[in-house]
PDB file of C-alpha atoms in Angstrom:
ATOM      1  CA  MET A   1      75.232  39.898  65.979  1.00 98.00           C
ATOM      2  CA  LYS A   2      71.975  38.867  66.635  1.00 98.00           C
ATOM      3  CA  VAL A   3      70.543  36.596  69.745  1.00 98.00           C
ATOM      4  CA  VAL A   4      67.026  35.333  70.203  1.00 98.00           C
ATOM      5  CA  LEU A   5      66.804  35.006  74.035  1.00 98.00           C
ATOM      6  CA  GLN A   6      63.943  32.806  75.446  1.00 98.00           C
ATOM      7  CA  ARG A   7      63.519  32.947  79.597  1.00 98.00           C
ATOM      8  CA  THR A   8      63.744  28.887  80.423  1.00 98.00           C
ATOM      9  CA  LYS A   9      62.716  26.943  83.298  1.00 98.00           C
ATOM     10  CA  GLU A  10      64.958  24.294  81.718  1.00 98.00           C
ATOM     11  CA  ALA A  11      66.560  23.785  78.346  1.00 98.00           C
ATOM     12  CA  ALA A  12      68.461  21.138  76.775  1.00 98.00           C
ATOM     13  CA  VAL A  13      70.736  20.413  73.379  1.00 98.00           C
ATOM     14  CA  HIS A  14      71.459  16.911  71.899  1.00 98.00           C
ATOM     15  CA  VAL A  15      73.981  15.529  68.942  1.00 97.00           C
ATOM     16  CA  ASP A  16      72.846  12.343  67.290  1.00 96.00           C
ATOM     17  CA  GLY A  17      71.296  11.405  70.674  1.00 96.00           C
ATOM     18  CA  GLU A  18      73.199  12.371  72.916  1.00 97.00           C
ATOM     19  CA  CYS A  19      72.941  15.320  75.615  1.00 98.00           C
ATOM     20  CA  VAL A  20      75.881  17.871  74.946  1.00 98.00           C
ATOM     21  CA  GLY A  21      74.357  20.512  77.087  1.00 98.00           C
ATOM     22  CA  ARG A  22      71.800  21.163  79.428  1.00 98.00           C
ATOM     23  CA  ILE A  23      70.689  24.143  81.932  1.00 98.00           C
ATOM     24  CA  LYS A  24      67.817  24.325  84.613  1.00 97.00           C
ATOM     25  CA  ARG A  25      66.530  28.166  85.122  1.00 97.00           C
ATOM     26  CA  GLY A  26      68.058  30.839  82.995  1.00 98.00           C
ATOM     27  CA  VAL A  27      68.041  31.542  79.216  1.00 98.00           C
ATOM     28  CA  MET A  28      68.412  29.726  75.865  1.00 98.00           C
ATOM     29  CA  LEU A  29      70.279  31.590  73.356  1.00 98.00           C
ATOM     30  CA  LEU A  30      70.217  31.304  69.887  1.00 98.00           C
ATOM     31  CA  VAL A  31      73.403  32.953  68.372  1.00 98.00           C
ATOM     32  CA  GLY A  32      74.002  34.541  64.916  1.00 98.00           C
ATOM     33  CA  VAL A  33      76.838  35.914  63.415  1.00 98.00           C
ATOM     34  CA  THR A  34      77.281  38.050  60.582  1.00 97.00           C
ATOM     35  CA  HIS A  35      80.605  39.119  58.554  1.00 96.00           C
ATOM     36  CA  GLU A  36      80.471  42.716  60.063  1.00 96.00           C
ATOM     37  CA  ASP A  37      80.676  41.274  63.610  1.00 97.00           C
ATOM     38  CA  THR A  38      83.286  42.096  66.011  1.00 97.00           C
ATOM     39  CA  ILE A  39      84.581  41.309  69.678  1.00 97.00           C
ATOM     40  CA  ALA A  40      82.776  44.668  70.288  1.00 98.00           C
ATOM     41  CA  ASP A  41      79.672  43.049  69.344  1.00 98.00           C
ATOM     42  CA  ALA A  42      79.930  40.178  71.376  1.00 98.00           C
ATOM     43  CA  ALA A  43      80.924  41.634  74.031  1.00 98.00           C
ATOM     44  CA  TYR A  44      77.963  44.087  74.086  1.00 98.00           C
ATOM     45  CA  LEU A  45      75.468  41.569  73.691  1.00 98.00           C
ATOM     46  CA  ALA A  46      77.091  39.300  76.714  1.00 98.00           C
ATOM     47  CA  GLY A  47      77.124  42.255  78.847  1.00 98.00           C
ATOM     48  CA  LYS A  48      73.680  43.031  77.424  1.00 98.00           C
ATOM     49  CA  ILE A  49      72.673  39.289  78.351  1.00 98.00           C
ATOM     50  CA  ALA A  50      74.162  39.233  81.901  1.00 98.00           C
ATOM     51  CA  HIS A  51      72.702  42.494  83.016  1.00 97.00           C
ATOM     52  CA  LEU A  52      68.887  42.615  81.335  1.00 98.00           C
ATOM     53  CA  ARG A  53      66.178  42.584  84.004  1.00 98.00           C
ATOM     54  CA  ILE A  54      63.853  39.900  82.883  1.00 98.00           C
ATOM     55  CA  PHE A  55      63.034  37.981  85.907  1.00 98.00           C
ATOM     56  CA  GLU A  56      60.544  38.651  88.231  1.00 96.00           C
ATOM     57  CA  ASP A  57      61.204  39.962  91.598  1.00 96.00           C
ATOM     58  CA  GLU A  58      59.180  39.045  94.733  1.00 96.00           C
ATOM     59  CA  ASN A  59      56.160  41.897  93.216  1.00 96.00           C
ATOM     60  CA  GLY A  60      56.338  40.086  90.101  1.00 94.00           C
ATOM     61  CA  LYS A  61      58.103  42.995  88.219  1.00 96.00           C
ATOM     62  CA  MET A  62      60.794  42.235  85.691  1.00 97.00           C
ATOM     63  CA  ASN A  63      63.982  43.645  87.775  1.00 97.00           C
ATOM     64  CA  HIS A  64      66.267  40.883  88.539  1.00 98.00           C
ATOM     65  CA  SER A  65      68.978  40.053  85.689  1.00 98.00           C
ATOM     66  CA  LEU A  66      70.274  36.291  85.173  1.00 98.00           C
ATOM     67  CA  LYS A  67      73.188  37.262  87.175  1.00 96.00           C
ATOM     68  CA  ASN A  68      70.896  38.293  90.076  1.00 96.00           C
ATOM     69  CA  VAL A  69      68.446  35.187  90.069  1.00 97.00           C
ATOM     70  CA  GLY A  70      72.254  33.047  89.352  1.00 97.00           C
ATOM     71  CA  GLY A  71      70.778  31.643  85.926  1.00 98.00           C
ATOM     72  CA  GLU A  72      72.467  29.249  83.576  1.00 98.00           C
ATOM     73  CA  ALA A  73      72.528  30.296  79.814  1.00 98.00           C
ATOM     74  CA  LEU A  74      72.489  27.457  76.967  1.00 98.00           C
ATOM     75  CA  SER A  75      74.381  29.101  74.151  1.00 98.00           C
ATOM     76  CA  VAL A  76      73.289  27.322  70.490  1.00 98.00           C
ATOM     77  CA  SER A  77      74.918  28.947  67.292  1.00 97.00           C
ATOM     78  CA  GLN A  78      72.296  29.649  64.511  1.00 96.00           C
ATOM     79  CA  PHE A  79      73.385  30.910  61.347  1.00 96.00           C
ATOM     80  CA  THR A  80      69.806  31.014  59.693  1.00 96.00           C
ATOM     81  CA  LEU A  81      69.230  34.121  61.755  1.00 97.00           C
ATOM     82  CA  TYR A  82      71.071  35.443  59.101  1.00 96.00           C
ATOM     83  CA  GLY A  83      68.564  33.724  56.478  1.00 95.00           C
ATOM     84  CA  ASP A  84      67.054  36.421  53.959  1.00 96.00           C
ATOM     85  CA  THR A  85      63.743  35.308  52.772  1.00 96.00           C
ATOM     86  CA  ARG A  86      62.827  38.054  50.860  1.00 95.00           C
ATOM     87  CA  LYS A  87      63.125  36.947  47.554  1.00 95.00           C
ATOM     88  CA  GLY A  88      61.835  33.431  46.255  1.00 94.00           C
ATOM     89  CA  ARG A  89      61.096  30.345  48.569  1.00 95.00           C
ATOM     90  CA  ARG A  90      64.432  29.158  49.742  1.00 95.00           C
ATOM     91  CA  PRO A  91      66.374  31.298  52.361  1.00 96.00           C
ATOM     92  CA  ASN A  92      69.616  33.091  51.240  1.00 95.00           C
ATOM     93  CA  PHE A  93      72.339  32.606  54.158  1.00 96.00           C
ATOM     94  CA  MET A  94      74.864  34.964  52.419  1.00 95.00           C
ATOM     95  CA  ASN A  95      74.918  37.353  55.407  1.00 96.00           C
ATOM     96  CA  ALA A  96      75.863  34.727  57.837  1.00 96.00           C
ATOM     97  CA  ALA A  97      79.472  34.771  58.669  1.00 97.00           C
ATOM     98  CA  LYS A  98      81.201  32.033  57.203  1.00 96.00           C
ATOM     99  CA  PRO A  99      81.846  29.358  59.770  1.00 96.00           C
ATOM    100  CA  ASP A 100      85.679  29.532  60.779  1.00 95.00           C
ATOM    101  CA  CYS A 101      84.780  33.103  61.619  1.00 95.00           C
ATOM    102  CA  ALA A 102      81.627  32.443  62.940  1.00 97.00           C
ATOM    103  CA  LYS A 103      82.781  29.745  65.535  1.00 97.00           C
ATOM    104  CA  GLU A 104      85.759  31.710  66.936  1.00 97.00           C
ATOM    105  CA  LEU A 105      83.604  34.415  67.568  1.00 98.00           C
ATOM    106  CA  TYR A 106      80.773  32.398  68.895  1.00 98.00           C
ATOM    107  CA  LYS A 107      83.288  30.950  71.520  1.00 98.00           C
ATOM    108  CA  HIS A 108      84.448  34.240  72.452  1.00 98.00           C
ATOM    109  CA  PHE A 109      80.914  35.327  73.234  1.00 98.00           C
ATOM    110  CA  ASN A 110      80.332  32.287  75.208  1.00 98.00           C
ATOM    111  CA  GLN A 111      83.934  32.983  77.038  1.00 98.00           C
ATOM    112  CA  LEU A 112      82.545  36.472  77.882  1.00 98.00           C
ATOM    113  CA  LEU A 113      79.474  35.600  79.240  1.00 98.00           C
ATOM    114  CA  GLN A 114      81.523  33.170  81.690  1.00 98.00           C
ATOM    115  CA  GLU A 115      83.525  35.886  83.050  1.00 98.00           C
ATOM    116  CA  LYS A 116      80.391  37.761  83.760  1.00 97.00           C
ATOM    117  CA  GLY A 117      79.882  35.169  86.074  1.00 97.00           C
ATOM    118  CA  ILE A 118      77.283  32.948  83.575  1.00 98.00           C
ATOM    119  CA  HIS A 119      77.381  29.265  83.975  1.00 98.00           C
ATOM    120  CA  VAL A 120      77.437  28.396  80.002  1.00 98.00           C
ATOM    121  CA  GLU A 121      76.534  25.138  78.454  1.00 98.00           C
ATOM    122  CA  THR A 122      76.429  25.069  74.345  1.00 98.00           C
ATOM    123  CA  GLY A 123      75.412  22.943  71.321  1.00 95.00           C
ATOM    124  CA  THR A 124      78.392  21.917  69.231  1.00 96.00           C
ATOM    125  CA  PHE A 125      78.760  24.285  66.400  1.00 95.00           C
ATOM    126  CA  GLY A 126      77.926  23.159  62.940  1.00 93.00           C
ATOM    127  CA  ALA A 127      76.401  20.000  64.130  1.00 95.00           C
ATOM    128  CA  MET A 128      72.514  18.954  63.878  1.00 96.00           C
ATOM    129  CA  MET A 129      71.004  19.891  66.898  1.00 97.00           C
ATOM    130  CA  ASP A 130      67.682  18.793  69.202  1.00 98.00           C
ATOM    131  CA  VAL A 131      66.840  21.859  71.223  1.00 97.00           C
ATOM    132  CA  SER A 132      64.200  21.517  73.607  1.00 98.00           C
ATOM    133  CA  LEU A 133      63.062  24.258  76.559  1.00 97.00           C
ATOM    134  CA  VAL A 134      60.468  25.018  78.798  1.00 98.00           C
ATOM    135  CA  ASN A 135      59.773  28.702  77.700  1.00 96.00           C
ATOM    136  CA  ASP A 136      59.260  30.358  81.299  1.00 96.00           C
ATOM    137  CA  GLY A 137      56.499  33.324  80.636  1.00 93.00           C
ATOM    138  CA  PRO A 138      57.008  33.283  77.408  1.00 95.00           C
ATOM    139  CA  VAL A 139      59.469  35.390  77.461  1.00 97.00           C
ATOM    140  CA  THR A 140      61.333  35.808  74.037  1.00 97.00           C
ATOM    141  CA  LEU A 141      63.389  38.791  73.127  1.00 98.00           C
ATOM    142  CA  ILE A 142      65.592  39.543  70.257  1.00 98.00           C
ATOM    143  CA  LEU A 143      68.717  41.239  70.522  1.00 98.00           C
ATOM    144  CA  GLU A 144      70.874  42.803  67.809  1.00 97.00           C
ATOM    145  CA  SER A 145      74.631  44.287  68.431  1.00 96.00           C
ATOM    146  CA  LYS A 146      74.120  47.031  65.763  1.00 87.00           C
TER     147      LYS A 146
END
């Protein structure tokens, strides 16, 4: 699994003009799933994201986690994270998991985050989405389970 994490002051996702997910302070997560990913990959990343120290303390040092600050997560499925652009001009998405498999693992990942005490909002799997955020910092990290 691969996640692009952006620390955010606020974020929202709209489908067909309707807001389906919105958070305040927390993280925006673009989540990609590949064929070999398992529940263990989802668990690893959920634990990493909940406890990763990316929020400042009173001295301006990144010493607090999403869990410490009571932050929220906006999780959006993103199969294009596994787009291969090495050949030609059109990305190849063969490394992305098939939709049925990816959807189940994505849902499980979000459930695991919730079990760690993180409020999770989501987009709509497989839909065309308009995603907006105010990146705080900016802080952007790429996390991979393998």
